[in-house]
Amino acid sequence: MDNVLYGAAYYHEYMPSDRLADDLKLMKESGMSVVRVGESTWSLFEPREGEFDFAWMDRIIDGLHANGIKVILGTPTYSMPAWLWHKHPEVLVDYEKGAQAYYGIRQNMDITNPTFLFYSERVIRKMMEHYAKHPGIIGYQVDNETTSYGVNNYDFHVSFVNYLKKKFGTTENLNKLWGLNYWGMTMNDWDEFPEKDGVTNTAYKLEWERFKRKSVAGYLSWQSGIVSEYKRPDQFITHCFMPSVQDIDQIESTKKMDVIAVNVYHGSQDNLTGDEIAFAGDFFRSVKMKNYLITETNAQTIGWDSRGQYPPYDGQLRQNVYAHMGSGANMVEYWHWHSIHYGQETYWKGVLSHDLQPNRAYAEYSKTAHELQKYGKKLVNLKITNKVAILFSHDANAALNAVPFKNAKTDMWGGSSNIYRNELVGQFHRVLYRNNIGVDFIFPENAKFEDYKLVIIPALYIAGDDLLNKISKYVENGGHVIMQFKSGFCDENSMVRPLLAPGPLRKACGFYYQEFTNLKELALKDNPFKVDEASNKVFDWSEYLIPETARPLAYYDHPHLGKFPAITINNFGKGTLLYEGTAVSDKIQEKLILQEIERAGIKTVDQDFHWPLITKSGVNDSGKKVHYYYNYSSQKSNLVYPHKSGTELVAGKAVSTGTSLEIGPWDVLIVEEN
């Protein structure tokens, strides 16, 4: 891309009256450069089976193009028309315990059902035949926020069994690897393989989750393949992922896509921290190790009812745009242009409120858009290089949610939080982010440990020997690791290793253990990390570590547990492995991470700043370093600029090393080095 794209999703078909001309005028005046359309329009593209109508959308896309606004067109398959459900109710997804989805919601289909795929392919091909040559369309979004939708249909079960046959070969092999002698569940024939309902075997659950991820990836790759038959070389294919959704293989899903996209929603007002923006950006940038797109994010308020109506403070809308860009985003689009006057998302407000008139959000949007017109070329395609990585395991995520070691917290939507992703991985990322330590994510299937000085490994509960040996070799060769409890406990089939824990990691960790306990909140003895009293706490889980070569860093303040180290560090070969045998507070985690950053020799001047002052950096297309500074507070902030001399792009003023800079409340400064 040659400039940052900035826009919104647009649904003229939702409007109570025809106001296309008015919207186009407001969009153009605001400086909007891109609009996404079409992902919810199957019932309008094909109002009756086999009858297609694109004329109404032609008018919208033609109008956008005439006003210099680029278009991303979505395949309309995540919400199927009523006639399809009515004629083929078998396309509805069956959930566990025999419950079937109903019509009246979106994302209620079995995405592997042959009938659904037949009709989906037909409407996609008709749409592509009609629009592929349109000069205003720059890219295509395949489907929308796709997941498995909890599929448990019989045809999916049959596909699962066929997948198992290929992977395991014989029922004898499956019986052995899954431990099916337990409770006398061995099978002699594949026809005896049970459906998912009520299954308790942990290996079954783990493989089922793998197959769901594989199936979703297959579906998105299938759609990408169809679209690629028609798209021009100058057009891209993408998909909008949800950061919280993990029943999808993001790496496999995006192999046929040109660029990855993500929908990021987050707190606002005093709950705006930048955490969610940074996490999603770091994660999805890492999937393809490329810049990414934001296809949806907060415009005004979010929520399916009026309990979460917190419109952003002045400056926050603009600050969020630059926060996305500082993490590597090349596009920011809101959901959506206008607020909806009916339906489930009435209170999920767009740039325009229900009165459809210019407002405070529109004014801030316009200000930001015109800024990007001036210096967006200096910010697009930001190349971000980090020396720290977090290993993210979908298998560990699935297993720890199936066999949790604690009760999950409540997430921002009021549901149960994902223990692995939100609480364990989330804590590591949050501490890194708030201490201005840049981080990538790596994944077991393609991890290049050698590219990083420090690798953080949250609760790697499921892992084959190959991966564990790779980690040990990384440490032995001079790498530094922070590893969390439960790592190395089970193999790739969720079988507990018949070894002293942590199994193949024992030498690298420098200890073993035979016992563990759930843990009520405890203090660490003598406050070894010198944090405030309230933060000198560990909780949830404890492994009774018995050091061999490891050096204890902290002990429990407890009459029985006090003889076991809570945290250890081990020199192994040329590197070190720090192990957390318990869950620690954010403050302790911060001390440990900063200690290991120093040990790895990668501390920078950016660690002199702490949240609410956040900084991000990268290299632009001109080869110049760009530094972002964000103030996440309602009070102004000051900093001494520590890098090479350059220009603050917003004000257009020269900045020298050591210059004192002031950042207003919820504001951002951007310095391009000379």
XYZ file of C-alpha atoms in Angstrom:
674
model
C 0.000 0.000 0.000
C 1.178 3.535 -0.652
C -0.870 5.189 2.105
C -2.831 4.304 5.200
C -6.497 3.508 4.520
C -9.116 4.980 6.855
C -12.829 4.335 6.655
C -15.822 2.333 7.828
C -18.219 -0.434 6.941
C -21.270 0.907 5.127
C -24.771 -0.593 4.971
C -26.993 1.611 2.860
C -29.433 -1.302 2.749
C -30.063 -0.793 6.498
C -31.051 2.860 6.114
C -34.668 3.878 6.855
C -34.626 5.979 3.670
C -32.449 6.537 0.621
C -29.653 8.912 1.588
C -26.784 7.610 -0.512
C -26.001 11.042 -1.947
C -25.899 12.580 1.545
C -23.615 9.841 2.864
C -21.240 10.088 -0.072
C -20.987 13.838 0.446
C -20.208 13.463 4.165
C -17.708 10.679 3.506
C -15.829 12.662 0.901
C -15.763 15.812 3.033
C -14.472 13.819 6.007
C -11.495 12.497 4.058
C -12.639 8.864 4.078
C -10.512 6.668 1.823
C -12.060 3.178 2.098
C -15.412 1.488 2.720
C -16.307 -2.163 3.285
C -19.619 -3.440 1.914
C -21.530 -6.600 1.190
C -20.766 -9.209 3.832
C -24.386 -9.442 5.056
C -26.204 -9.199 1.726
C -26.904 -12.733 0.489
C -30.669 -12.322 0.867
C -30.499 -9.176 -1.281
C -28.013 -10.521 -3.830
C -30.157 -13.668 -4.200
C -33.655 -12.786 -2.927
C -35.066 -16.022 -4.340
C -33.226 -19.173 -5.226
C -31.304 -18.690 -8.454
C -32.447 -15.075 -8.970
C -29.592 -12.594 -8.597
C -29.772 -8.833 -8.212
C -26.650 -6.683 -7.963
C -28.082 -3.447 -9.337
C -28.736 -1.953 -5.901
C -25.104 -2.580 -4.868
C -23.802 -1.295 -8.219
C -25.221 2.082 -7.328
C -23.349 2.130 -4.009
C -19.997 0.936 -5.338
C -20.209 3.218 -8.372
C -20.979 6.159 -6.089
C -18.076 5.409 -3.776
C -15.692 5.045 -6.708
C -16.895 8.309 -8.258
C -16.021 10.052 -4.989
C -12.526 8.575 -4.795
C -13.352 6.104 -2.033
C -11.898 2.602 -2.345
C -14.104 -0.449 -1.768
C -13.576 -3.790 -0.033
C -16.333 -6.242 -0.993
C -17.269 -9.139 1.270
C -18.548 -12.550 0.278
C -22.038 -12.661 1.833
C -21.971 -16.137 3.345
C -21.996 -15.631 7.109
C -25.731 -14.873 7.088
C -27.842 -17.084 4.846
C -31.196 -16.147 3.271
C -34.467 -17.456 4.684
C -35.286 -19.404 1.536
C -32.134 -21.511 1.940
C -32.902 -22.467 5.522
C -36.550 -23.089 4.672
C -35.708 -25.406 1.775
C -32.700 -27.082 3.433
C -33.000 -27.029 7.242
C -30.148 -29.552 7.372
C -27.687 -26.709 6.719
C -28.314 -25.354 10.226
C -25.606 -26.250 12.697
C -26.329 -28.894 15.325
C -24.851 -28.130 18.714
C -23.918 -30.707 21.319
C -26.641 -32.611 23.156
C -28.936 -32.588 20.123
C -29.795 -28.885 20.041
C -30.122 -27.377 16.572
C -29.549 -23.747 15.708
C -32.589 -21.729 14.752
C -33.131 -19.284 11.935
C -33.170 -15.641 12.973
C -29.530 -15.189 13.863
C -26.373 -15.037 11.784
C -23.573 -17.619 11.797
C -25.963 -20.502 12.349
C -24.786 -22.841 9.600
C -22.669 -25.955 9.310
C -19.879 -24.556 7.140
C -18.891 -28.073 6.043
C -22.371 -29.079 4.865
C -22.277 -29.907 1.108
C -25.616 -28.221 0.443
C -24.519 -25.030 2.166
C -21.236 -25.099 0.257
C -23.037 -25.557 -3.058
C -25.194 -22.464 -2.577
C -22.302 -20.481 -1.089
C -20.072 -21.206 -4.052
C -22.797 -20.206 -6.468
C -23.438 -16.795 -4.910
C -19.695 -16.118 -4.538
C -19.052 -16.917 -8.189
C -22.002 -14.817 -9.346
C -20.760 -11.906 -7.252
C -17.192 -12.234 -8.503
C -18.273 -12.534 -12.137
C -20.193 -9.304 -11.708
C -17.644 -7.254 -9.749
C -14.121 -8.553 -10.395
C -13.366 -5.929 -13.031
C -14.827 -2.976 -11.141
C -12.033 -0.377 -10.837
C -13.233 0.810 -7.423
C -12.786 -2.541 -5.666
C -9.341 -3.004 -4.121
C -9.954 -6.246 -2.260
C -12.294 -8.967 -1.078
C -13.124 -10.151 2.405
C -14.036 -13.842 2.484
C -16.839 -14.554 4.948
C -16.945 -12.701 8.271
C -15.632 -13.503 11.765
C -15.733 -17.201 10.936
C -15.645 -19.878 13.624
C -16.842 -23.471 13.781
C -20.093 -22.158 15.309
C -20.000 -25.133 17.708
C -20.673 -27.613 14.917
C -21.676 -31.118 15.971
C -23.620 -32.282 12.906
C -23.504 -35.931 11.890
C -21.786 -35.161 8.579
C -19.099 -33.333 10.554
C -18.707 -36.408 12.760
C -18.219 -38.575 9.671
C -15.555 -36.186 8.391
C -13.879 -36.292 11.802
C -13.704 -40.091 11.722
C -12.189 -40.011 8.235
C -9.619 -37.509 9.491
C -8.757 -39.830 12.392
C -8.350 -42.785 10.034
C -5.760 -40.849 8.045
C -3.944 -39.593 11.122
C -3.922 -42.714 13.318
C -4.345 -45.510 10.792
C -5.965 -48.192 12.931
C -8.320 -48.361 15.883
C -5.600 -50.302 17.741
C -3.255 -47.347 17.406
C -5.982 -44.924 18.463
C -6.865 -47.089 21.479
C -3.251 -46.979 22.616
C -2.527 -43.292 22.014
C -5.823 -42.124 23.492
C -5.771 -44.489 26.474
C -9.146 -45.986 25.613
C -8.618 -48.961 27.911
C -9.676 -46.479 30.589
C -13.337 -47.123 31.406
C -13.277 -49.941 28.864
C -13.824 -47.779 25.773
C -11.578 -49.571 23.288
C -12.887 -49.904 19.731
C -12.346 -52.657 17.195
C -13.910 -50.930 14.214
C -14.189 -47.310 13.089
C -17.969 -47.733 12.875
C -17.948 -47.940 16.672
C -16.443 -44.489 17.061
C -18.819 -42.369 19.210
C -20.179 -38.942 18.406
C -18.969 -35.993 20.466
C -21.978 -35.658 22.785
C -20.953 -36.432 26.339
C -17.462 -37.697 25.499
C -15.050 -37.254 28.411
C -11.784 -38.549 26.936
C -9.305 -35.670 26.930
C -7.500 -36.867 23.791
C -10.826 -36.953 21.924
C -11.588 -33.400 23.063
C -8.145 -32.181 22.012
C -8.304 -33.791 18.567
C -11.875 -32.563 18.076
C -10.710 -29.002 18.667
C -7.848 -29.515 16.217
C -10.265 -30.798 13.612
C -12.589 -27.843 14.121
C -9.674 -25.454 13.619
C -8.601 -27.370 10.537
C -12.154 -27.343 9.144
C -12.589 -23.596 9.569
C -9.226 -23.052 7.892
C -10.310 -25.324 5.066
C -13.525 -23.375 4.599
C -11.758 -20.017 4.419
C -9.089 -21.420 2.103
C -11.846 -22.812 -0.111
C -13.495 -19.394 -0.357
C -10.127 -17.724 -0.959
C -9.468 -20.164 -3.778
C -12.739 -19.304 -5.492
C -12.179 -15.561 -5.197
C -8.598 -15.886 -6.448
C -9.901 -17.320 -9.735
C -11.491 -13.945 -10.498
C -9.557 -11.231 -8.686
C -7.136 -8.957 -10.483
C -3.429 -8.949 -9.530
C -3.881 -5.525 -7.925
C -6.663 -6.762 -5.622
C -6.199 -8.556 -2.305
C -8.006 -11.278 -0.382
C -8.473 -11.011 3.376
C -10.646 -12.205 6.235
C -11.647 -10.398 9.422
C -10.635 -12.507 12.417
C -11.831 -12.028 15.969
C -9.005 -11.811 18.550
C -10.962 -13.806 21.126
C -11.858 -16.687 18.794
C -9.422 -19.585 18.954
C -11.236 -22.485 17.238
C -9.502 -21.524 14.026
C -6.029 -22.105 12.644
C -5.018 -18.591 11.673
C -1.808 -19.656 9.939
C -3.437 -22.291 7.726
C -6.487 -20.078 7.085
C -4.417 -17.260 5.644
C -2.070 -19.159 3.331
C -4.229 -18.229 0.330
C -4.843 -14.687 1.589
C -2.746 -11.673 0.698
C -3.237 -9.825 3.959
C -4.771 -10.601 7.333
C -7.483 -8.476 8.957
C -8.860 -8.324 12.476
C -11.831 -6.791 14.274
C -10.731 -5.177 17.540
C -13.148 -3.944 20.196
C -12.010 -2.548 23.511
C -12.866 -0.431 26.518
C -13.254 3.326 26.275
C -13.291 6.403 28.497
C -11.287 5.529 31.642
C -11.142 1.876 30.568
C -9.134 2.653 27.441
C -5.670 1.215 28.027
C -4.496 0.205 24.567
C -4.018 -3.376 25.829
C -6.500 -4.985 23.439
C -5.259 -2.982 20.456
C -1.654 -4.007 21.109
C -2.468 -7.671 21.783
C -4.516 -8.079 18.608
C -1.993 -6.165 16.553
C 0.992 -8.140 17.796
C -0.814 -11.463 17.389
C -2.191 -10.968 13.894
C 0.891 -9.171 12.591
C 2.815 -12.252 13.688
C 0.587 -14.747 11.859
C 1.970 -13.713 8.458
C 4.796 -11.503 9.781
C 3.318 -8.712 7.694
C 1.268 -5.570 8.164
C -2.422 -6.139 8.710
C -5.811 -4.433 8.389
C -8.375 -3.367 10.985
C -11.753 -4.105 9.413
C -13.804 -3.240 12.495
C -13.229 -1.280 15.687
C -15.085 1.046 18.064
C -16.540 4.186 16.544
C -18.726 5.417 19.398
C -20.289 2.833 21.718
C -20.483 -0.954 21.554
C -22.830 -3.619 22.879
C -25.999 -5.544 22.077
C -27.971 -3.491 24.579
C -27.635 -0.139 26.320
C -25.684 -1.327 29.379
C -22.283 -0.560 27.854
C -22.742 2.884 26.374
C -19.427 4.655 26.972
C -18.661 6.973 24.054
C -14.970 7.866 23.782
C -13.538 10.962 25.403
C -12.228 13.688 23.134
C -9.036 12.463 21.496
C -9.577 8.748 22.078
C -10.999 8.003 18.634
C -7.960 9.574 17.001
C -5.507 8.070 19.473
C -6.840 4.593 18.754
C -6.166 4.990 15.033
C -2.510 5.730 15.663
C -2.333 2.949 18.261
C -3.387 0.451 15.597
C -0.879 1.894 13.155
C 1.909 1.787 15.726
C 1.356 -1.970 15.961
C 1.578 -2.350 12.192
C -1.935 -1.734 10.846
C -2.178 -0.339 7.318
C -5.915 0.308 7.518
C -8.404 1.266 10.206
C -12.122 0.874 9.533
C -14.923 1.441 12.005
C -17.957 -0.665 12.500
C -19.628 1.261 11.097
C -20.537 4.453 9.239
C -24.016 4.985 10.647
C -25.866 3.712 13.701
C -28.627 1.192 13.020
C -32.251 1.992 13.758
C -33.408 -1.578 14.447
C -32.125 -5.037 15.264
C -29.646 -6.605 17.653
C -26.925 -3.987 17.212
C -28.991 -0.833 17.643
C -26.634 0.394 20.370
C -23.435 -0.552 18.528
C -23.075 2.957 17.252
C -21.271 4.074 14.130
C -19.467 7.280 13.261
C -22.876 8.907 12.758
C -25.482 8.534 15.485
C -29.119 7.642 14.872
C -29.871 11.205 13.737
C -27.369 10.696 10.862
C -25.937 14.189 11.304
C -22.285 15.257 11.691
C -21.316 15.032 15.351
C -18.364 14.930 17.724
C -17.178 11.540 16.427
C -17.478 12.694 12.819
C -15.434 15.808 13.579
C -12.640 13.783 15.184
C -12.787 11.253 12.369
C -12.444 14.045 9.819
C -9.520 15.596 11.686
C -7.696 12.267 11.726
C -8.464 11.494 8.086
C -7.024 14.797 6.933
C -3.910 14.245 9.060
C -3.395 10.895 7.359
C -3.756 12.525 3.966
C -0.810 14.747 4.903
C 1.645 12.245 6.373
C 0.114 8.772 6.075
C 2.738 7.834 3.489
C 5.353 8.141 6.230
C 3.429 5.726 8.463
C 2.201 2.994 6.116
C 3.954 -0.408 5.881
C 5.720 0.089 9.218
C 8.326 -2.655 9.635
C 8.436 -3.865 13.223
C 11.292 -6.001 14.534
C 11.246 -7.439 18.043
C 13.659 -9.436 20.178
C 11.004 -10.928 22.462
C 8.388 -13.518 21.511
C 5.478 -15.268 23.217
C 4.867 -18.884 22.210
C 1.121 -19.317 21.644
C -0.218 -22.874 21.598
C -3.739 -23.587 20.353
C -3.434 -27.066 21.845
C -2.577 -25.736 25.298
C -5.424 -23.276 24.972
C -7.930 -26.009 24.113
C -6.709 -28.402 26.797
C -6.580 -25.896 29.649
C -10.084 -24.754 28.855
C -11.278 -28.377 28.732
C -9.454 -29.321 31.953
C -9.094 -26.008 33.816
C -6.978 -25.525 36.926
C -9.061 -22.561 38.123
C -12.386 -20.851 37.603
C -12.390 -18.458 34.676
C -12.866 -14.756 35.234
C -15.571 -12.701 33.518
C -14.612 -11.135 30.197
C -15.593 -7.703 28.838
C -18.757 -9.165 27.309
C -19.975 -10.697 30.576
C -19.082 -14.281 29.659
C -16.382 -16.625 30.911
C -12.882 -15.515 30.083
C -10.515 -17.801 28.196
C -8.071 -18.920 30.894
C -5.080 -19.546 28.642
C -5.481 -16.758 26.123
C -6.881 -13.978 28.300
C -5.409 -14.695 31.717
C -2.071 -16.442 31.176
C -0.933 -15.205 27.771
C -2.802 -11.968 28.411
C -0.837 -11.207 31.564
C 2.518 -11.719 29.887
C 1.529 -9.511 26.972
C -0.002 -6.840 29.200
C 3.176 -6.543 31.271
C 5.363 -6.356 28.171
C 3.110 -3.755 26.569
C 2.868 -1.569 29.662
C 6.648 -1.567 29.970
C 7.129 -0.701 26.294
C 8.746 -3.987 25.341
C 7.890 -4.922 21.773
C 6.809 -8.526 21.229
C 5.899 -10.970 18.482
C 3.924 -14.188 18.791
C 5.343 -17.466 17.567
C 3.493 -20.738 17.108
C 4.603 -24.355 17.657
C 4.139 -25.321 14.018
C 6.618 -22.762 12.662
C 8.432 -21.247 15.641
C 11.826 -19.732 14.864
C 13.155 -19.448 18.391
C 16.562 -18.405 17.126
C 15.135 -15.093 15.857
C 14.593 -13.924 19.450
C 16.727 -13.217 22.501
C 13.916 -13.962 24.969
C 11.012 -16.378 24.479
C 8.097 -16.444 26.921
C 6.242 -19.757 27.177
C 2.873 -19.654 28.958
C 1.601 -22.982 30.396
C 2.633 -25.306 27.554
C 0.382 -28.092 28.831
C 0.262 -29.966 25.503
C 3.443 -30.512 23.500
C 5.269 -33.269 21.680
C 8.829 -34.200 22.540
C 10.104 -32.514 19.373
C 8.858 -29.101 20.499
C 10.153 -29.526 24.046
C 13.554 -30.620 22.764
C 13.592 -27.617 20.436
C 12.999 -25.331 23.431
C 15.772 -27.021 25.410
C 18.151 -26.690 22.475
C 17.295 -23.001 22.153
C 18.282 -22.433 25.780
C 21.407 -24.559 25.482
C 22.513 -22.493 22.484
C 22.225 -19.235 24.412
C 18.553 -18.334 24.377
C 16.626 -17.044 27.368
C 13.221 -18.432 28.354
C 10.533 -17.519 30.861
C 8.352 -20.605 31.281
C 5.132 -21.042 33.212
C 3.722 -23.891 35.287
C 2.132 -26.968 33.647
C 4.605 -26.861 30.771
C 5.705 -30.260 29.471
C 3.076 -32.144 31.476
C 1.161 -33.851 28.635
C 2.218 -35.114 25.238
C 0.548 -34.235 21.933
C -2.302 -36.694 22.652
C -3.089 -35.211 26.070
C -1.459 -38.184 27.791
C 0.412 -37.362 30.993
C 4.028 -38.356 30.526
C 5.087 -41.336 32.713
C 8.162 -39.373 33.751
C 9.162 -37.048 36.525
C 7.712 -33.694 35.513
C 8.484 -31.589 33.535
C 9.538 -34.564 31.406
C 11.866 -33.726 28.501
C 12.303 -30.213 29.929
C 13.863 -31.471 33.161
C 17.499 -30.706 32.323
C 16.760 -27.288 30.873
C 14.556 -26.404 33.858
C 16.960 -27.842 36.426
C 14.318 -29.347 38.708
C 11.668 -32.030 38.915
C 8.376 -32.304 40.755
C 5.932 -35.039 41.724
C 3.178 -33.066 43.411
C 1.093 -29.986 42.772
C -1.775 -28.204 44.451
C -4.427 -25.659 43.796
C -3.491 -22.572 45.722
C -5.311 -19.962 47.701
C -3.632 -16.586 47.600
C -0.268 -16.631 49.376
C 2.564 -14.192 49.961
C 6.119 -14.902 48.893
C 8.555 -15.145 51.787
C 10.489 -11.925 52.519
C 8.986 -10.160 49.482
C 11.929 -11.134 47.224
C 10.960 -8.832 44.359
C 10.357 -5.761 46.554
C 6.846 -5.033 45.336
C 4.047 -3.470 47.383
C 2.469 -5.758 49.953
C -0.755 -6.226 47.994
C 1.230 -7.343 44.935
C 3.506 -9.791 46.765
C 1.007 -12.548 46.030
C 0.841 -15.851 44.174
C -2.285 -17.895 43.608
C -4.290 -20.584 41.749
C -1.601 -23.252 41.268
C 1.650 -24.488 42.771
C 4.078 -27.197 41.735
C 6.305 -28.663 44.447
C 9.585 -27.956 42.667
C 12.683 -29.882 43.781
C 15.785 -28.128 42.404
C 18.650 -30.098 40.907
C 20.700 -27.434 39.141
C 18.130 -24.621 39.293
C 18.530 -21.727 41.708
C 15.437 -20.705 43.714
C 14.381 -17.065 43.329
C 11.373 -17.105 45.655
C 9.715 -19.286 48.288
C 6.155 -19.430 49.606
C 5.455 -17.859 52.984
C 3.706 -20.981 54.245
C 4.453 -23.627 56.933
C 4.191 -26.565 54.512
C 4.770 -25.131 51.034
C 7.608 -22.938 52.277
C 10.229 -25.607 51.578
C 9.428 -25.575 47.849
C 10.611 -22.807 45.517
C 7.860 -20.864 43.788
C 10.148 -19.513 41.065
C 13.504 -20.804 39.860
C 16.171 -19.973 37.311
C 18.555 -22.411 35.681
C 21.709 -21.935 33.658
C 21.653 -24.526 30.896
C 24.381 -24.489 28.298
C 24.830 -20.894 27.195
C 21.323 -19.759 28.159
C 18.883 -19.515 31.047
C 15.397 -20.760 31.821
C 13.301 -18.970 34.439
C 10.370 -21.067 35.631
C 7.243 -19.846 37.372
C 5.780 -22.750 39.314
C 2.800 -20.659 40.348
C 0.630 -17.805 39.083
C 2.044 -14.418 40.061
C 0.716 -10.870 40.302
C 1.287 -8.360 37.511
C 3.871 -6.528 39.610
C 5.910 -9.671 40.222
C 5.596 -10.604 36.573
C 6.894 -7.171 35.677
C 9.939 -7.605 37.916
C 10.700 -11.002 36.407
C 10.349 -9.852 32.813
C 12.457 -6.733 33.321
C 15.100 -8.860 35.036
C 15.238 -11.223 32.057
C 15.260 -8.354 29.567
C 18.412 -7.135 31.306
C 19.904 -10.623 31.384
C 19.276 -11.064 27.647
C 20.962 -7.724 26.961
C 17.977 -6.198 25.188
C 16.891 -3.395 27.496
C 16.339 -0.103 25.621
C 15.570 3.487 26.574
C 11.891 2.748 25.922
C 11.748 0.804 29.199
C 12.350 4.108 30.998
C 8.709 4.907 30.171
C 5.750 3.098 31.683
C 2.009 3.014 31.092
C 0.058 5.336 30.826
C 2.886 6.611 28.609
C 3.252 4.062 25.828
C 5.710 4.072 22.951
C 5.890 1.965 19.785
C 8.325 2.133 16.901
C 9.200 0.749 13.491
C 10.869 1.582 10.200
C 8.895 3.211 7.369
C 9.158 2.808 3.597
C 11.866 5.471 3.472
C 14.021 3.482 5.879
C 13.486 5.998 8.671
C 12.660 5.072 12.254
C 9.233 6.240 13.441
C 8.400 6.584 17.149
C 4.852 6.854 18.505
C 4.145 8.206 22.005
C 0.668 7.770 23.519
C -0.752 9.275 26.689
C -3.477 6.994 28.092
C -4.749 9.376 30.745
C -6.858 12.473 31.289
C -3.781 14.365 32.511
C -1.090 15.812 30.299
C 2.235 14.008 30.331
C 5.844 14.983 29.709
C 8.784 13.030 28.390
C 12.372 13.626 27.393
C 12.784 12.425 23.820
C 15.592 9.797 23.882
C 16.178 8.910 20.238
C 17.904 10.479 17.228
C 16.776 13.918 16.073
C 13.774 14.075 13.801
C 10.445 15.756 13.086
C 7.240 15.510 15.095
C 4.824 14.885 12.226
C 1.587 16.215 13.738
C 2.994 19.649 14.575
C 5.685 19.594 11.894
C 8.342 20.656 14.419
C 11.969 19.574 14.694
C 12.812 17.422 17.721
C 16.335 16.852 19.037
C 17.661 14.203 21.378
C 16.920 15.314 24.938
C 14.045 17.621 23.945
C 11.261 17.838 26.527
C 7.896 17.015 24.934
C 4.393 17.451 26.313
C 1.565 15.091 25.354
C -1.978 16.195 26.042
C -4.668 13.957 27.546
C -5.515 11.020 25.245
C -3.111 12.362 22.654
C -0.282 11.039 20.516
C 3.046 12.356 19.236
C 4.766 10.859 16.186
C 8.458 11.451 15.557
C 10.164 10.461 12.313
C 13.931 10.340 12.693
C 16.022 12.293 10.190
